[in-house]
PDB file of C-alpha atoms in Angstrom:
ATOM      1  CA  UNK C  73       0.096   0.134   0.165  1.00 49.00           C
ATOM      2  CA  UNK C  74       0.982   3.782  -0.791  1.00 52.00           C
ATOM      3  CA  UNK C  75       0.132   6.946   0.751  1.00 53.00           C
ATOM      4  CA  UNK C  76       0.336  10.041  -1.466  1.00 55.00           C
ATOM      5  CA  UNK C  77      -0.782  13.475   0.330  1.00 56.00           C
ATOM      6  CA  UNK C  78      -1.706  16.093  -1.701  1.00 55.00           C
ATOM      7  CA  UNK C  79      -1.540  20.129  -0.776  1.00 59.00           C
ATOM      8  CA  UNK C  80      -5.241  21.148  -0.346  1.00 58.00           C
ATOM      9  CA  UNK C  81      -5.087  23.194  -3.582  1.00 60.00           C
ATOM     10  CA  UNK C  82      -3.899  20.265  -5.749  1.00 61.00           C
ATOM     11  CA  UNK C  83      -5.721  20.483  -9.093  1.00 65.00           C
ATOM     12  CA  UNK C  84      -8.470  17.170  -9.357  1.00 65.00           C
ATOM     13  CA  UNK C  85      -6.628  15.975 -12.758  1.00 65.00           C
ATOM     14  CA  UNK C  86      -3.423  15.409 -10.669  1.00 67.00           C
ATOM     15  CA  UNK C  87      -5.954  13.387  -8.533  1.00 68.00           C
ATOM     16  CA  UNK C  88      -7.312  11.555 -11.561  1.00 76.00           C
ATOM     17  CA  UNK C  89      -4.127  10.499 -12.710  1.00 78.00           C
ATOM     18  CA  UNK C  90      -2.776   8.765  -9.700  1.00 76.00           C
ATOM     19  CA  UNK C  91      -6.104   6.921  -9.207  1.00 77.00           C
ATOM     20  CA  UNK C  92      -5.461   6.019 -13.292  1.00 83.00           C
ATOM     21  CA  UNK C  93      -2.051   5.152 -12.248  1.00 82.00           C
ATOM     22  CA  UNK C  94      -3.157   2.501  -9.616  1.00 80.00           C
ATOM     23  CA  UNK C  95      -5.983   0.823 -11.664  1.00 83.00           C
ATOM     24  CA  UNK C  96      -3.303   0.487 -14.602  1.00 85.00           C
ATOM     25  CA  UNK C  97      -0.732  -1.439 -12.293  1.00 84.00           C
ATOM     26  CA  UNK C  98      -3.458  -3.827 -10.795  1.00 85.00           C
ATOM     27  CA  UNK C  99      -3.998  -1.371  -7.623  1.00 82.00           C
ATOM     28  CA  UNK C 100      -6.999   0.730  -6.806  1.00 81.00           C
ATOM     29  CA  UNK C 101      -7.109   4.671  -5.598  1.00 77.00           C
ATOM     30  CA  UNK C 102      -9.028   6.033  -2.927  1.00 77.00           C
ATOM     31  CA  UNK C 103      -9.077  10.033  -2.155  1.00 76.00           C
ATOM     32  CA  UNK C 104      -9.824  11.055   0.830  1.00 78.00           C
ATOM     33  CA  UNK C 105     -10.185  14.857   1.719  1.00 79.00           C
ATOM     34  CA  UNK C 106      -9.078  15.168   5.486  1.00 81.00           C
ATOM     35  CA  UNK C 107      -9.010  19.058   7.394  1.00 87.00           C
ATOM     36  CA  UNK C 108      -5.844  18.455   8.821  1.00 87.00           C
ATOM     37  CA  UNK C 109      -2.114  16.629   8.592  1.00 84.00           C
ATOM     38  CA  UNK C 110      -2.864  15.914  12.237  1.00 89.00           C
ATOM     39  CA  UNK C 111      -5.944  14.364  11.041  1.00 86.00           C
ATOM     40  CA  UNK C 112      -3.728  12.389   7.888  1.00 83.00           C
ATOM     41  CA  UNK C 113      -0.947  11.567  10.510  1.00 86.00           C
ATOM     42  CA  UNK C 114      -3.283   9.812  13.002  1.00 87.00           C
ATOM     43  CA  UNK C 115      -5.262   8.429  10.358  1.00 82.00           C
ATOM     44  CA  UNK C 116      -2.345   6.798   8.071  1.00 81.00           C
ATOM     45  CA  UNK C 117       0.762   6.830  10.115  1.00 82.00           C
ATOM     46  CA  UNK C 118      -0.195   5.996  13.815  1.00 83.00           C
ATOM     47  CA  UNK C 119      -1.678   2.601  13.159  1.00 79.00           C
ATOM     48  CA  UNK C 120       1.103   1.108  11.253  1.00 77.00           C
ATOM     49  CA  UNK C 121       3.795   2.933  13.161  1.00 76.00           C
ATOM     50  CA  UNK C 122       6.283   0.288  14.707  1.00 73.00           C
ATOM     51  CA  UNK C 123       9.914   0.677  16.117  1.00 69.00           C
ATOM     52  CA  UNK C 124      13.011   0.521  14.488  1.00 72.00           C
ATOM     53  CA  UNK C 125      16.385   0.601  15.579  1.00 72.00           C
ATOM     54  CA  UNK C 126      18.576  -1.486  18.376  1.00 79.00           C
ATOM     55  CA  UNK C 127      19.959  -1.416  21.331  1.00 89.00           C
ATOM     56  CA  UNK C 128      23.036  -2.213  20.797  1.00 90.00           C
ATOM     57  CA  UNK C 129      27.175  -1.680  22.285  1.00 92.00           C
ATOM     58  CA  UNK C 130      30.029  -1.660  20.277  1.00 92.00           C
ATOM     59  CA  UNK C 131      33.439  -2.578  20.156  1.00 93.00           C
ATOM     60  CA  UNK C 132      36.243  -2.865  17.566  1.00 94.00           C
ATOM     61  CA  UNK C 133      40.084  -2.795  17.022  1.00 95.00           C
ATOM     62  CA  UNK C 134      41.711  -1.452  13.970  1.00 96.00           C
ATOM     63  CA  UNK C 135      44.117  -4.742  12.815  1.00 95.00           C
ATOM     64  CA  UNK C 136      47.420  -3.846  11.118  1.00 95.00           C
ATOM     65  CA  UNK C 137      48.059  -5.158   7.642  1.00 95.00           C
ATOM     66  CA  UNK C 138      51.600  -7.092   9.285  1.00 95.00           C
ATOM     67  CA  UNK C 139      49.117  -9.354  10.783  1.00 95.00           C
ATOM     68  CA  UNK C 140      47.993 -10.476   6.979  1.00 95.00           C
ATOM     69  CA  UNK C 141      51.484 -10.571   5.914  1.00 96.00           C
ATOM     70  CA  UNK C 142      52.403 -14.264   7.315  1.00 96.00           C
ATOM     71  CA  UNK C 143      51.116 -17.960   7.441  1.00 97.00           C
ATOM     72  CA  UNK C 144      50.432 -17.220  11.676  1.00 96.00           C
ATOM     73  CA  UNK C 145      49.389 -14.006  11.790  1.00 95.00           C
ATOM     74  CA  UNK C 146      46.375 -14.816   9.216  1.00 96.00           C
ATOM     75  CA  UNK C 147      45.857 -18.188  11.774  1.00 96.00           C
ATOM     76  CA  UNK C 148      45.627 -15.717  14.522  1.00 95.00           C
ATOM     77  CA  UNK C 149      42.884 -14.008  12.767  1.00 95.00           C
ATOM     78  CA  UNK C 150      41.086 -16.496  11.613  1.00 95.00           C
ATOM     79  CA  UNK C 151      40.919 -18.418  14.927  1.00 96.00           C
ATOM     80  CA  UNK C 152      40.006 -15.056  16.645  1.00 95.00           C
ATOM     81  CA  UNK C 153      37.483 -14.496  14.332  1.00 95.00           C
ATOM     82  CA  UNK C 154      35.560 -18.015  14.508  1.00 95.00           C
ATOM     83  CA  UNK C 155      35.934 -17.079  18.722  1.00 94.00           C
ATOM     84  CA  UNK C 156      33.847 -13.372  17.884  1.00 93.00           C
ATOM     85  CA  UNK C 157      31.667 -14.959  16.022  1.00 93.00           C
ATOM     86  CA  UNK C 158      30.779 -17.280  18.825  1.00 91.00           C
ATOM     87  CA  UNK C 159      30.348 -14.832  21.513  1.00 89.00           C
ATOM     88  CA  UNK C 160      29.384 -11.674  19.744  1.00 89.00           C
ATOM     89  CA  UNK C 161      27.876 -12.955  16.823  1.00 88.00           C
ATOM     90  CA  UNK C 162      29.242 -11.860  13.147  1.00 88.00           C
ATOM     91  CA  UNK C 163      31.860  -9.623  12.827  1.00 91.00           C
ATOM     92  CA  UNK C 164      31.274  -6.226  11.601  1.00 89.00           C
ATOM     93  CA  UNK C 165      34.479  -5.275   9.067  1.00 90.00           C
ATOM     94  CA  UNK C 166      34.237  -1.985   7.094  1.00 81.00           C
ATOM     95  CA  UNK C 167      36.897  -1.710   4.185  1.00 71.00           C
ATOM     96  CA  UNK C 168      37.212   2.246   5.350  1.00 79.00           C
ATOM     97  CA  UNK C 169      41.193   2.518   6.547  1.00 88.00           C
ATOM     98  CA  UNK C 170      43.127   5.023   5.140  1.00 89.00           C
ATOM     99  CA  UNK C 171      46.281   2.727   4.753  1.00 88.00           C
ATOM    100  CA  UNK C 172      47.330   3.848   0.643  1.00 87.00           C
ATOM    101  CA  UNK C 173      46.992   7.475   1.481  1.00 88.00           C
ATOM    102  CA  UNK C 174      49.978   8.973   1.612  1.00 88.00           C
ATOM    103  CA  UNK C 175      49.892  10.591   5.001  1.00 84.00           C
ATOM    104  CA  UNK C 176      52.823  12.722   6.295  1.00 87.00           C
ATOM    105  CA  UNK C 177      53.106  11.951   9.751  1.00 84.00           C
ATOM    106  CA  UNK C 178      51.625  14.473  12.697  1.00 82.00           C
ATOM    107  CA  UNK C 179      49.498  16.483  10.247  1.00 86.00           C
ATOM    108  CA  UNK C 180      46.198  15.028  12.073  1.00 86.00           C
ATOM    109  CA  UNK C 181      45.410  14.074  14.945  1.00 88.00           C
ATOM    110  CA  UNK C 182      43.745  10.636  14.904  1.00 88.00           C
ATOM    111  CA  UNK C 183      45.850   7.490  16.192  1.00 92.00           C
ATOM    112  CA  UNK C 184      48.608   6.337  13.460  1.00 92.00           C
ATOM    113  CA  UNK C 185      46.809   2.888  13.945  1.00 93.00           C
ATOM    114  CA  UNK C 186      44.868   4.176  10.965  1.00 92.00           C
ATOM    115  CA  UNK C 187      47.625   4.612   8.730  1.00 92.00           C
ATOM    116  CA  UNK C 188      48.883   0.870   9.137  1.00 92.00           C
ATOM    117  CA  UNK C 189      45.278  -1.121   9.299  1.00 95.00           C
ATOM    118  CA  UNK C 190      44.177  -3.114   6.780  1.00 94.00           C
ATOM    119  CA  UNK C 191      40.591  -3.868   8.590  1.00 94.00           C
ATOM    120  CA  UNK C 192      38.467  -1.997  11.354  1.00 94.00           C
ATOM    121  CA  UNK C 193      37.563  -5.355  12.922  1.00 94.00           C
ATOM    122  CA  UNK C 194      33.704  -4.495  15.180  1.00 93.00           C
ATOM    123  CA  UNK C 195      31.960  -6.553  16.999  1.00 92.00           C
ATOM    124  CA  UNK C 196      29.009  -5.796  19.836  1.00 92.00           C
ATOM    125  CA  UNK C 197      26.021  -6.917  21.662  1.00 93.00           C
ATOM    126  CA  UNK C 198      22.470  -5.762  21.222  1.00 92.00           C
ATOM    127  CA  UNK C 199      20.044  -5.625  24.338  1.00 92.00           C
ATOM    128  CA  UNK C 200      15.474  -5.801  23.571  1.00 88.00           C
ATOM    129  CA  UNK C 201      13.658  -2.876  25.011  1.00 83.00           C
ATOM    130  CA  UNK C 202      11.997  -4.656  27.735  1.00 88.00           C
ATOM    131  CA  UNK C 203      15.243  -5.918  28.621  1.00 92.00           C
ATOM    132  CA  UNK C 204      16.075  -6.197  32.902  1.00 95.00           C
ATOM    133  CA  UNK C 205      18.773  -4.014  34.145  1.00 95.00           C
ATOM    134  CA  UNK C 206      20.902  -7.138  34.636  1.00 96.00           C
ATOM    135  CA  UNK C 207      20.304  -8.165  30.707  1.00 95.00           C
ATOM    136  CA  UNK C 208      21.819  -4.847  29.526  1.00 95.00           C
ATOM    137  CA  UNK C 209      24.816  -4.667  32.342  1.00 95.00           C
ATOM    138  CA  UNK C 210      25.653  -8.301  30.727  1.00 95.00           C
ATOM    139  CA  UNK C 211      25.600  -7.251  27.302  1.00 94.00           C
ATOM    140  CA  UNK C 212      27.798  -4.036  28.304  1.00 94.00           C
ATOM    141  CA  UNK C 213      30.300  -6.795  29.827  1.00 94.00           C
ATOM    142  CA  UNK C 214      30.042  -9.039  27.326  1.00 93.00           C
ATOM    143  CA  UNK C 215      31.769  -6.591  25.060  1.00 93.00           C
ATOM    144  CA  UNK C 216      33.828  -4.916  27.188  1.00 94.00           C
ATOM    145  CA  UNK C 217      35.485  -8.179  28.383  1.00 93.00           C
ATOM    146  CA  UNK C 218      35.877  -9.071  24.940  1.00 93.00           C
ATOM    147  CA  UNK C 219      37.230  -5.790  23.510  1.00 91.00           C
ATOM    148  CA  UNK C 220      39.983  -5.663  26.351  1.00 90.00           C
ATOM    149  CA  UNK C 221      40.979  -9.462  26.377  1.00 90.00           C
ATOM    150  CA  UNK C 222      40.783 -10.695  22.571  1.00 92.00           C
ATOM    151  CA  UNK C 223      40.755  -8.108  20.680  1.00 92.00           C
ATOM    152  CA  UNK C 224      43.291  -5.876  22.299  1.00 92.00           C
ATOM    153  CA  UNK C 225      45.384  -9.050  22.180  1.00 93.00           C
ATOM    154  CA  UNK C 226      45.371  -9.769  18.433  1.00 94.00           C
ATOM    155  CA  UNK C 227      46.399  -6.319  17.883  1.00 94.00           C
ATOM    156  CA  UNK C 228      47.903  -4.712  21.403  1.00 92.00           C
ATOM    157  CA  UNK C 229      50.242  -1.862  19.678  1.00 92.00           C
ATOM    158  CA  UNK C 230      46.913  -0.897  17.411  1.00 94.00           C
ATOM    159  CA  UNK C 231      44.482   1.164  18.198  1.00 94.00           C
ATOM    160  CA  UNK C 232      40.231   1.866  17.828  1.00 94.00           C
ATOM    161  CA  UNK C 233      38.478   3.984  16.026  1.00 90.00           C
ATOM    162  CA  UNK C 234      37.055   6.082  18.514  1.00 88.00           C
ATOM    163  CA  UNK C 235      32.844   6.125  17.566  1.00 89.00           C
ATOM    164  CA  UNK C 236      32.781   2.154  17.771  1.00 90.00           C
ATOM    165  CA  UNK C 237      35.165   1.785  20.270  1.00 90.00           C
ATOM    166  CA  UNK C 238      34.734   0.453  23.691  1.00 92.00           C
ATOM    167  CA  UNK C 239      32.589   3.345  25.953  1.00 89.00           C
ATOM    168  CA  UNK C 240      34.546   1.663  28.785  1.00 90.00           C
ATOM    169  CA  UNK C 241      37.609   1.761  27.191  1.00 91.00           C
ATOM    170  CA  UNK C 242      40.520   0.813  29.910  1.00 87.00           C
ATOM    171  CA  UNK C 243      42.889   2.486  27.854  1.00 90.00           C
ATOM    172  CA  UNK C 244      41.437   5.108  25.972  1.00 90.00           C
ATOM    173  CA  UNK C 245      44.206   7.497  25.728  1.00 91.00           C
ATOM    174  CA  UNK C 246      46.527   5.316  23.972  1.00 92.00           C
ATOM    175  CA  UNK C 247      43.739   3.170  22.327  1.00 94.00           C
ATOM    176  CA  UNK C 248      42.063   6.104  20.909  1.00 94.00           C
ATOM    177  CA  UNK C 249      44.718   9.165  20.271  1.00 93.00           C
ATOM    178  CA  UNK C 250      48.274   6.831  20.237  1.00 93.00           C
ATOM    179  CA  UNK C 251      51.517   8.899  20.661  1.00 93.00           C
ATOM    180  CA  UNK C 252      49.073  11.902  19.891  1.00 92.00           C
ATOM    181  CA  UNK C 253      47.363  11.951  23.460  1.00 92.00           C
ATOM    182  CA  UNK C 254      49.597  14.141  25.279  1.00 92.00           C
ATOM    183  CA  UNK C 255      50.343  17.062  22.899  1.00 90.00           C
ATOM    184  CA  UNK C 256      46.250  16.976  22.068  1.00 89.00           C
ATOM    185  CA  UNK C 257      45.876  17.421  25.737  1.00 88.00           C
ATOM    186  CA  UNK C 258      48.638  20.226  25.897  1.00 90.00           C
ATOM    187  CA  UNK C 259      46.286  22.060  23.274  1.00 87.00           C
ATOM    188  CA  UNK C 260      43.313  21.324  25.145  1.00 84.00           C
ATOM    189  CA  UNK C 261      44.801  22.995  28.295  1.00 83.00           C
ATOM    190  CA  UNK C 262      46.317  25.694  26.445  1.00 83.00           C
ATOM    191  CA  UNK C 263      42.469  26.439  24.695  1.00 81.00           C
ATOM    192  CA  UNK C 264      41.448  26.404  28.359  1.00 73.00           C
ATOM    193  CA  UNK C 265      43.555  28.628  29.751  1.00 73.00           C
ATOM    194  CA  UNK C 266      43.110  31.273  26.983  1.00 73.00           C
ATOM    195  CA  UNK C 267      39.894  31.318  26.753  1.00 66.00           C
ATOM    196  CA  UNK C 268      39.181  30.908  30.540  1.00 63.00           C
ATOM    197  CA  UNK C 269      36.711  27.807  29.637  1.00 59.00           C
ATOM    198  CA  UNK C 270      35.765  25.899  32.840  1.00 57.00           C
ATOM    199  CA  UNK C 271      33.542  22.656  32.914  1.00 58.00           C
ATOM    200  CA  UNK C 272      32.671  19.809  35.264  1.00 54.00           C
ATOM    201  CA  UNK C 273      33.604  16.215  33.638  1.00 56.00           C
ATOM    202  CA  UNK C 274      32.583  13.418  35.780  1.00 52.00           C
ATOM    203  CA  UNK C 275      35.059  10.957  36.453  1.00 52.00           C
ATOM    204  CA  UNK C 276      37.669  12.146  33.455  1.00 57.00           C
ATOM    205  CA  UNK C 277      41.287  12.391  33.482  1.00 56.00           C
ATOM    206  CA  UNK C 278      42.573  15.767  34.458  1.00 55.00           C
ATOM    207  CA  UNK C 279      40.124  17.692  33.008  1.00 50.00           C
TER     208      UNK C 279
END
């Protein structure tokens, strides 16, 4: 079923064309005039609305090209993927690293691990809208434990993409920023002092 909403001043010829099109394709058309947009919304939209989206927590790791260059590295990667699939479901592996870009060191703030990574390997846990607090915590713990114990061990000197990283990352300074962290922290402090910015961030490091 398709719903078309025409403004009140739409020529009747356009309504008629819509009906003819539906009939020509073995369909039918019903034309109604409603007093307001809200009437249309409650009549046709609210009745068929459905929840969308998923409650999910993610964790990820940038997997360096070097891991693919030896038989032992590839074997470790395959073993990891088998385990991750069993514990967290199928991994998400987008092809999005800038490994082929002619990068000049020091020209961007993101972790240099991006420049040597062939994969951005992601996994996660989900829960339902009616999950209990214990079930939600179990999902969070499952992803956090797997990222910190398995993914980090697979590529210990690499890092992670912050937007899809573990929200409870144990070593977020290095994992997200690598050797750039101290320089970025110094820049932030300088800006804060210059602009006299003050804010409070709970449980943050050196804010």
